[in-house]
XYZ file of C-alpha atoms in Angstrom:
337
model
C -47.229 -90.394 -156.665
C -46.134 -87.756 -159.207
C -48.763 -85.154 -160.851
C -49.557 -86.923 -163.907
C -48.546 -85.007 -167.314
C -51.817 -84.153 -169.873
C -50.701 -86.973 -171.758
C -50.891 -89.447 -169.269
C -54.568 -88.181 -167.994
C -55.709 -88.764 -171.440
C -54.637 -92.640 -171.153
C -56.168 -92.689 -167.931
C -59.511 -92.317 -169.273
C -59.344 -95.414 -171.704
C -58.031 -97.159 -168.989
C -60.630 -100.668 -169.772
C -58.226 -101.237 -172.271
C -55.653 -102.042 -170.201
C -56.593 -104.591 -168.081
C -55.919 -107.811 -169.313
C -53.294 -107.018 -171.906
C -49.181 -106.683 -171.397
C -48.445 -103.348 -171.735
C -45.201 -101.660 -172.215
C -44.796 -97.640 -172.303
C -42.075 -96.133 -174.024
C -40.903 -93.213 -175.534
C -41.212 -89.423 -173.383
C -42.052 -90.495 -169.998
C -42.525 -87.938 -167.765
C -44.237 -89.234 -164.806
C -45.178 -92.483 -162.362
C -47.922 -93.634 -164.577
C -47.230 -96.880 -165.065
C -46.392 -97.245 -161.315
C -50.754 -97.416 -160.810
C -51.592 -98.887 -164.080
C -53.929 -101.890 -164.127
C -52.908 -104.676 -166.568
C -52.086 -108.561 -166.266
C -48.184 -106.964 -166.975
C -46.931 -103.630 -167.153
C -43.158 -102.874 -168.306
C -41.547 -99.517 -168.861
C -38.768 -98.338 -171.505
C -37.057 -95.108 -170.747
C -34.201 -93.243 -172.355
C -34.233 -90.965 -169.516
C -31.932 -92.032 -166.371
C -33.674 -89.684 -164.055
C -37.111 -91.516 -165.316
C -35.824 -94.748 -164.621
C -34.125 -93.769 -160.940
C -37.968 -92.951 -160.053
C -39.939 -96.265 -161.624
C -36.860 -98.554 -160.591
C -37.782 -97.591 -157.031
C -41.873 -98.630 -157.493
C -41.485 -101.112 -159.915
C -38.115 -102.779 -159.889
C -36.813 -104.764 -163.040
C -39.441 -104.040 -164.948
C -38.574 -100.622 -165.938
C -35.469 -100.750 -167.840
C -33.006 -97.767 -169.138
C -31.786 -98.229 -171.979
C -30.998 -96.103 -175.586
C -32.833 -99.523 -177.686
C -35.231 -102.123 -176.703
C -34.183 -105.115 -175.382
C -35.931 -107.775 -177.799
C -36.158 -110.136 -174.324
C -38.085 -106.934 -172.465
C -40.292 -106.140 -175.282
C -41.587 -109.409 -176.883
C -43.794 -110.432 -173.993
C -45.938 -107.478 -174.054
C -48.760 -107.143 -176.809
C -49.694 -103.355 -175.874
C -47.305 -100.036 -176.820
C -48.421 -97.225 -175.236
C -45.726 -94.603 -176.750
C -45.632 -91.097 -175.465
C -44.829 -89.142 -178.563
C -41.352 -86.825 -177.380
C -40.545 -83.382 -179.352
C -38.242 -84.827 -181.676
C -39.698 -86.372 -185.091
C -36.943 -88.270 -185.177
C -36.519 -89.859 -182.066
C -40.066 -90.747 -182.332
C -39.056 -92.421 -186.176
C -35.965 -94.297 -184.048
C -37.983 -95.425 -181.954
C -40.946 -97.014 -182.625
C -38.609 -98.383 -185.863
C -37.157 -100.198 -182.948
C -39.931 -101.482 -180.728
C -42.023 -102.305 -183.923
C -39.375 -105.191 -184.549
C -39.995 -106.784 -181.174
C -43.712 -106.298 -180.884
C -46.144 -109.233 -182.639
C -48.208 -108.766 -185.665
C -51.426 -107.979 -183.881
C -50.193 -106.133 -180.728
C -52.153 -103.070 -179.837
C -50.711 -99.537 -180.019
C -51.343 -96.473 -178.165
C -49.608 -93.037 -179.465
C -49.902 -90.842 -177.399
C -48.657 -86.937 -176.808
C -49.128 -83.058 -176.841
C -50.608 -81.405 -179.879
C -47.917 -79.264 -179.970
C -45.081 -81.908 -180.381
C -46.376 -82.535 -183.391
C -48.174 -86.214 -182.508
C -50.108 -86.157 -185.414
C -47.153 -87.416 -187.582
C -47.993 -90.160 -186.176
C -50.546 -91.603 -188.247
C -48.030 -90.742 -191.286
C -44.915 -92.173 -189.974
C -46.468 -95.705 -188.959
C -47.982 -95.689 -192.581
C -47.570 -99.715 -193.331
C -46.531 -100.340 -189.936
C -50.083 -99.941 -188.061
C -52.975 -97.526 -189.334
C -53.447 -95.273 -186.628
C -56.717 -93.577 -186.028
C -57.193 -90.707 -183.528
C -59.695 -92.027 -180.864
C -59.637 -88.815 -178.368
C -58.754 -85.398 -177.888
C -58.760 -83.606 -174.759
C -56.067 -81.537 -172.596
C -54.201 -80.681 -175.797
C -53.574 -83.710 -176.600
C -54.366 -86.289 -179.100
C -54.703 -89.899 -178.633
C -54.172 -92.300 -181.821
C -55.193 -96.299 -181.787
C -54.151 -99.375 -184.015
C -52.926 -102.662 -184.550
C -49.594 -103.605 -185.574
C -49.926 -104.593 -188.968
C -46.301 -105.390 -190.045
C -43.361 -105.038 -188.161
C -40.073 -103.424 -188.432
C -36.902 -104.769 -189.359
C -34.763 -102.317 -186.845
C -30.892 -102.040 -188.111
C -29.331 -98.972 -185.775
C -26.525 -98.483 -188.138
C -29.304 -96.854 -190.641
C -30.073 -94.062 -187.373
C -26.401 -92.749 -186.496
C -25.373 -89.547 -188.083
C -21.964 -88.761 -188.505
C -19.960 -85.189 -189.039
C -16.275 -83.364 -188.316
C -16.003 -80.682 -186.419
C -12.385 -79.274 -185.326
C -10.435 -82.955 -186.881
C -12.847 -84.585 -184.793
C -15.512 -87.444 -185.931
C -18.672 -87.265 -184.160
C -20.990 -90.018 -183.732
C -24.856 -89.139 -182.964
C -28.415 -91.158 -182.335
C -31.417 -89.583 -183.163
C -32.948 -86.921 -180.462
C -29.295 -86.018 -179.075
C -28.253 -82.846 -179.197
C -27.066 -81.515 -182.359
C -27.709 -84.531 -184.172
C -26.572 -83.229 -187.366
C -24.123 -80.273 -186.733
C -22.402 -78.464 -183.899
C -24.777 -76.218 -182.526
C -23.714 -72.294 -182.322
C -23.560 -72.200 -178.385
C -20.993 -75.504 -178.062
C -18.974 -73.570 -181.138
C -18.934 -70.477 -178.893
C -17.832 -72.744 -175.605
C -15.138 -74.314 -177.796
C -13.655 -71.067 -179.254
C -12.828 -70.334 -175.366
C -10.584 -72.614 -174.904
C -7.738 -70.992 -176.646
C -4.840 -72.650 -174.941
C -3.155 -75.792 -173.430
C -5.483 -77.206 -170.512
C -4.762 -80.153 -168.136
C -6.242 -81.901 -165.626
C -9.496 -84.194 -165.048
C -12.338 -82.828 -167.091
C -16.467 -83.518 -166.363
C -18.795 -82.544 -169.122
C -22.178 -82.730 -167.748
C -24.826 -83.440 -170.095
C -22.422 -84.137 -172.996
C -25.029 -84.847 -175.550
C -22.764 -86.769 -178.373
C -19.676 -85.966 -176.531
C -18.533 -82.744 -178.770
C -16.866 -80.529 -176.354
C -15.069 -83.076 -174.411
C -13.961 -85.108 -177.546
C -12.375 -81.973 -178.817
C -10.952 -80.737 -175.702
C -9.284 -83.923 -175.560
C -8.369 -84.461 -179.080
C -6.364 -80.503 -178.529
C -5.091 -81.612 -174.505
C -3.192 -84.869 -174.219
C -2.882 -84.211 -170.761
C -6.561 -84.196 -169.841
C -8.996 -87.083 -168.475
C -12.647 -86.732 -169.473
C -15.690 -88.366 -167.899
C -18.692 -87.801 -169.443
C -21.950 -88.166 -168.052
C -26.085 -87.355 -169.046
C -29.598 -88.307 -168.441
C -29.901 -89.334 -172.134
C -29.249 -93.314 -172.682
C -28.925 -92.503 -176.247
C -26.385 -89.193 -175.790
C -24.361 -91.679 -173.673
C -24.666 -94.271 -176.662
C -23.539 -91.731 -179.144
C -20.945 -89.829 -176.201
C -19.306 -93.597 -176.475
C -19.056 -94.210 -179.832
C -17.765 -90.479 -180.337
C -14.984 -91.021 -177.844
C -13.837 -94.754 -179.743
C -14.131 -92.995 -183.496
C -11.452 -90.609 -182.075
C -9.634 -92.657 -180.440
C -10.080 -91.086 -177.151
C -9.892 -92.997 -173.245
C -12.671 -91.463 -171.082
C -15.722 -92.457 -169.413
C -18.861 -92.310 -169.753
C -21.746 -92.496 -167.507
C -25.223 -92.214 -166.454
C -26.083 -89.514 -163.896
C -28.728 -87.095 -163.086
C -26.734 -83.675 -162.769
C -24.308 -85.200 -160.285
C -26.086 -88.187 -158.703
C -23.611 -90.573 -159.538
C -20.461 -88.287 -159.445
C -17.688 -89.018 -156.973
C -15.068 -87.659 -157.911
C -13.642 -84.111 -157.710
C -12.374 -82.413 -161.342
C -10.185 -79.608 -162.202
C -12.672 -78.613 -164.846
C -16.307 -78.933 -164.996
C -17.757 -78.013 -168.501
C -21.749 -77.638 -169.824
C -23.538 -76.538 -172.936
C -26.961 -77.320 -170.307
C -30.420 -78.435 -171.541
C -33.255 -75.736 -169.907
C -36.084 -77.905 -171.262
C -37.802 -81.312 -169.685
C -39.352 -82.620 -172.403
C -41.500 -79.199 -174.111
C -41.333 -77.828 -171.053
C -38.985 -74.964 -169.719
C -37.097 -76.011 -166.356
C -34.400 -74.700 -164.936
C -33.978 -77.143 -162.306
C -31.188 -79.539 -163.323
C -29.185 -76.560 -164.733
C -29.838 -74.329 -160.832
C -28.343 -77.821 -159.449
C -25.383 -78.013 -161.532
C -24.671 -74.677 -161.030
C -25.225 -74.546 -157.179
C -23.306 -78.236 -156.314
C -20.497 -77.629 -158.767
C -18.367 -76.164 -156.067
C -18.296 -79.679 -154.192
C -17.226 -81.487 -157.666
C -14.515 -79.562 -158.111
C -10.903 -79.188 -156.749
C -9.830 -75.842 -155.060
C -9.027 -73.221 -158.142
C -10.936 -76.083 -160.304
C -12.635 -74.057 -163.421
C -17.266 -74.027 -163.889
C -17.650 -72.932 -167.530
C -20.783 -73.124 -169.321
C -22.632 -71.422 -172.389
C -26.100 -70.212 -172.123
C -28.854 -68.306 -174.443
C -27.876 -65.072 -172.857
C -31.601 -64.222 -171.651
C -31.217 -67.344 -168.789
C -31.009 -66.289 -164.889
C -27.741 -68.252 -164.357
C -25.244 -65.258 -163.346
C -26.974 -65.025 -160.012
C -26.500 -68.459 -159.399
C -23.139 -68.675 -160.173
C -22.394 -65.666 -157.824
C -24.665 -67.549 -155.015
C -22.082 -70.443 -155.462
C -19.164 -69.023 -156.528
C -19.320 -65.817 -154.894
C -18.553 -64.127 -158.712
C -18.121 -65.315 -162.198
C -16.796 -63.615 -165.504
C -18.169 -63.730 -168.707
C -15.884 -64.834 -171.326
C -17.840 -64.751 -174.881
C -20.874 -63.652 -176.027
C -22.916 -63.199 -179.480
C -26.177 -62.013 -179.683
C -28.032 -64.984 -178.830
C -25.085 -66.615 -176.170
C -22.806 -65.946 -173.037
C -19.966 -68.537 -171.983
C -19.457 -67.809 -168.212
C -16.835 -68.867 -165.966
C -16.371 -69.044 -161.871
C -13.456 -70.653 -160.420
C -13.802 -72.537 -156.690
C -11.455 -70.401 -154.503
């Protein structure tokens, strides 16, 4: 089993709570807990495709990936133990959701790092459940209470909507740039000043910006879209239909689920795991691009300009070019000779 995060060492010391309830965990997993957990049930709801390729393998059907709770998955259970993620308003989308399925009475557990800000908590599920803190230890906070009244979840209430380039995009709460473009897929976008053609990947396409308006300028390209993120892929989809766009999109960890070969292979890359920094998933995209793409087949990416990834891309490239920058970002570029 995994190294357990600080979050999920605080639940294991309340774990007499557990054992004859139906629990479900939700929200920012980031390790096997659930895998050992003692309880008469234990389910698991993950956003995270990675997350769920790990539990699926120790515990089957019942973890489930998905960007909103199945009401089937969720109504059994009378325990929530929610692992609070960095985003405010993920955390708002989803326990909105799995408040609707759970029954007046059920038990829930919020837990999560001091620093994400878990103490919201107690004001977001105001008239939902009054949460009390109950412990406090590896800089984290633990909050307790029953549901009181449940939610009346409507998703069309969480999408946000906004133009950028002609282009309608469609985005769920805790995707990137929920609201606006962000400044480093702007810069990424400004390089592509002409005609391209030609099967296009963008990995970890968030809500599907930079390949909707590559494809909305290039009627000759084919997009496939993948990420971790159930609810990037949600909002990826919905981008793609408001525009009017054919492409698809997928789950996949980096590459995992990648077959084919692509002429282009775009990225504006995540470098975080939750709060944490890792350049992992970014070194692999980097590293196996070469073997996703066809010979003379174009790697471009934008990065905050203090990241390590022009020695990678020489390591797989054997060179790379740098084709914007501003103070904060670079847009590099290797080709596959």
């Amino acid at each position: 089993m995994s190294l357990l995060t600080p979050a999920s060492e605080v639940i294991q010391r309340h774990l007499e709570h557990f054992t004859d309830r139906h629990v479900i965990l939700a929200g920012d997993i980031q390790d096997e807990l659930a895998a050992t957990l003692d309880a008469a049930s234990v389910r698991v709801l993950t956003n995270q495709y990675h997350r769920w390729q790990s539990l699926h393998a120790l515990i089957g059907e019942n973890v489930q990936f998905s960007a909103t709770a199945p009401a089937d998955f969720v109504r059994p259970c009378n325990t929530l133990i929610y692992f609070w993620p960095k985003n405010k308003q993920e955390a708002c989308f989803q326990l909105d959701d799995l408040c609707t399925y759970l029954a007046a009475g059920s038990q829930i557990f919020v837990v999560g790092e001091n620093r994400s800000g878990v103490k919201s908590a107690e004001s977001i599920m105001e008239g939902i459940s009054t949460l009390q803190k109950i412990d406090s230890a590896r800089r984290c906070g633990l909050y307790y209470g029953e549901l009181e009244q449940p939610t009346t979840f409507d998703i069309a209430r969480w999408w946000r909507r906004y133009e950028e380039e002609n282009v309608q995009i469609h985005a769920l709460p805790g995707v990137f740039s929920h609201n606006e473009i962000d400044m480093g897929s702007n810069l990424l976008l400004s390089t592509f000043n002409g005609p391209i053609s030609g099967n296009v990947l963008d990995v970890a396409c968030g809500n599907g910006v930079l390949a909707a308006v590559i494809g909305k300028n290039n009627a000759d390209v084919t997009l496939t879209l993948s990420d971790v993120s159930a609810s990037a892929i949600a909002s990826s989809i919905a981008t793609l239909e408001a525009n009017q766009l054919k492409g698809k999109v997928i789950a996949s960890d980096v590459y995992s689920d990648i077959d084919d070969k692509f002429d282009w292979i775009i990225s504006n890359p995540p470098f975080h795991d939750g709060l944490n920094t890792s350049y992992s998933a970014v070194e692999n995209m980097i590293l196996q691009a070469p073997k996703y793409l066809k010979k003379g087949g174009h790697f471009r990416i934008v990065a905050n300009a203090f990241l390590p990834y022009p020695d990678m891309l020489d390591k797989a490239f054997g060179g790379h070019v740098m084709l914007a920058k501003t103070g904060k970002f670079k847009v590099y570029e290797a080709i596959k000779r």
